[in-house]
């Protein structure tokens, strides 16, 4: 199962980006970003905003997961 918060956190660390950067990019507080990083799922509108900010298609993680189960 995809835990999207962990996936976002992994990509932040890979790019050496602080939580405060993402908070600024998606117009929310650092506390809210920390909450997002602990979630297993998030609202699709929020995931779109995060995907755009980080220039990464987080929806693709779900696609890969689905395809992996069907194989």
PDB file of C-alpha atoms in Angstrom:
ATOM      1  CA  UNK A   1       0.000   0.000   0.000  1.00  0.00           C
ATOM      2  CA  UNK A   2       1.207   3.491  -0.858  1.00  0.00           C
ATOM      3  CA  UNK A   3       1.919   5.794   2.078  1.00  0.00           C
ATOM      4  CA  UNK A   4       2.006   9.079   0.211  1.00  0.00           C
ATOM      5  CA  UNK A   5       3.309  11.135   3.127  1.00  0.00           C
ATOM      6  CA  UNK A   6       6.424   8.968   3.309  1.00  0.00           C
ATOM      7  CA  UNK A   7       6.863   9.231  -0.462  1.00  0.00           C
ATOM      8  CA  UNK A   8       6.737  13.022  -0.280  1.00  0.00           C
ATOM      9  CA  UNK A   9       9.197  13.026   2.605  1.00  0.00           C
ATOM     10  CA  UNK A  10      11.593  10.775   0.680  1.00  0.00           C
ATOM     11  CA  UNK A  11      11.590  13.140  -2.293  1.00  0.00           C
ATOM     12  CA  UNK A  12      12.068  16.187  -0.096  1.00  0.00           C
ATOM     13  CA  UNK A  13      15.140  14.541   1.437  1.00  0.00           C
ATOM     14  CA  UNK A  14      16.463  13.413  -1.960  1.00  0.00           C
ATOM     15  CA  UNK A  15      16.338  17.000  -3.166  1.00  0.00           C
ATOM     16  CA  UNK A  16      17.640  18.386   0.157  1.00  0.00           C
ATOM     17  CA  UNK A  17      14.553  20.571   0.501  1.00  0.00           C
ATOM     18  CA  UNK A  18      13.379  21.662   3.951  1.00  0.00           C
ATOM     19  CA  UNK A  19       9.785  21.321   5.078  1.00  0.00           C
ATOM     20  CA  UNK A  20       9.582  25.115   5.210  1.00  0.00           C
ATOM     21  CA  UNK A  21      10.228  25.259   1.440  1.00  0.00           C
ATOM     22  CA  UNK A  22       7.256  22.985   0.718  1.00  0.00           C
ATOM     23  CA  UNK A  23       5.100  24.898   3.188  1.00  0.00           C
ATOM     24  CA  UNK A  24       5.834  28.129   1.314  1.00  0.00           C
ATOM     25  CA  UNK A  25       5.235  26.506  -2.070  1.00  0.00           C
ATOM     26  CA  UNK A  26       1.809  25.122  -1.158  1.00  0.00           C
ATOM     27  CA  UNK A  27       0.832  28.055   1.077  1.00  0.00           C
ATOM     28  CA  UNK A  28       0.438  26.300   4.386  1.00  0.00           C
ATOM     29  CA  UNK A  29       2.245  26.113   7.698  1.00  0.00           C
ATOM     30  CA  UNK A  30       5.212  23.902   8.454  1.00  0.00           C
ATOM     31  CA  UNK A  31       3.068  22.150  11.062  1.00  0.00           C
ATOM     32  CA  UNK A  32       0.576  21.197   8.359  1.00  0.00           C
ATOM     33  CA  UNK A  33       3.342  19.852   6.133  1.00  0.00           C
ATOM     34  CA  UNK A  34       4.591  17.687   8.994  1.00  0.00           C
ATOM     35  CA  UNK A  35       1.021  16.357   9.355  1.00  0.00           C
ATOM     36  CA  UNK A  36       0.905  15.629   5.607  1.00  0.00           C
ATOM     37  CA  UNK A  37       4.150  13.667   5.846  1.00  0.00           C
ATOM     38  CA  UNK A  38       2.578  11.373   8.453  1.00  0.00           C
ATOM     39  CA  UNK A  39      -0.540  10.630   6.377  1.00  0.00           C
ATOM     40  CA  UNK A  40      -1.147   7.472   4.388  1.00  0.00           C
ATOM     41  CA  UNK A  41      -3.442   9.345   1.981  1.00  0.00           C
ATOM     42  CA  UNK A  42      -4.248  12.964   1.183  1.00  0.00           C
ATOM     43  CA  UNK A  43      -6.781  14.966  -0.806  1.00  0.00           C
ATOM     44  CA  UNK A  44      -6.160  14.899  -4.556  1.00  0.00           C
ATOM     45  CA  UNK A  45      -6.197  18.702  -4.867  1.00  0.00           C
ATOM     46  CA  UNK A  46      -3.439  18.904  -2.277  1.00  0.00           C
ATOM     47  CA  UNK A  47      -1.490  16.154  -4.033  1.00  0.00           C
ATOM     48  CA  UNK A  48      -1.719  18.127  -7.290  1.00  0.00           C
ATOM     49  CA  UNK A  49      -0.310  21.212  -5.552  1.00  0.00           C
ATOM     50  CA  UNK A  50       2.531  19.213  -4.038  1.00  0.00           C
ATOM     51  CA  UNK A  51       3.252  17.499  -7.361  1.00  0.00           C
ATOM     52  CA  UNK A  52       3.474  20.841  -9.132  1.00  0.00           C
ATOM     53  CA  UNK A  53       5.641  22.393  -6.420  1.00  0.00           C
ATOM     54  CA  UNK A  54       8.068  19.485  -6.441  1.00  0.00           C
ATOM     55  CA  UNK A  55       7.906  18.889 -10.184  1.00  0.00           C
ATOM     56  CA  UNK A  56       7.090  15.225  -9.591  1.00  0.00           C
ATOM     57  CA  UNK A  57       3.965  13.229 -10.444  1.00  0.00           C
ATOM     58  CA  UNK A  58       3.064  11.639  -7.123  1.00  0.00           C
ATOM     59  CA  UNK A  59       0.007  10.087  -8.772  1.00  0.00           C
ATOM     60  CA  UNK A  60       2.387   7.868 -10.738  1.00  0.00           C
ATOM     61  CA  UNK A  61       3.279   6.093  -7.507  1.00  0.00           C
ATOM     62  CA  UNK A  62      -0.315   4.900  -7.271  1.00  0.00           C
ATOM     63  CA  UNK A  63      -0.298   3.813 -10.912  1.00  0.00           C
ATOM     64  CA  UNK A  64       2.840   1.757 -10.436  1.00  0.00           C
ATOM     65  CA  UNK A  65       1.365   0.215  -7.310  1.00  0.00           C
ATOM     66  CA  UNK A  66      -1.825  -0.750  -9.135  1.00  0.00           C
ATOM     67  CA  UNK A  67       0.036  -2.212 -12.086  1.00  0.00           C
ATOM     68  CA  UNK A  68       2.251  -4.197  -9.763  1.00  0.00           C
ATOM     69  CA  UNK A  69      -0.737  -5.856  -8.129  1.00  0.00           C
ATOM     70  CA  UNK A  70      -2.340  -6.784 -11.440  1.00  0.00           C
ATOM     71  CA  UNK A  71       0.788  -8.529 -12.739  1.00  0.00           C
TER      72      UNK A  71
END
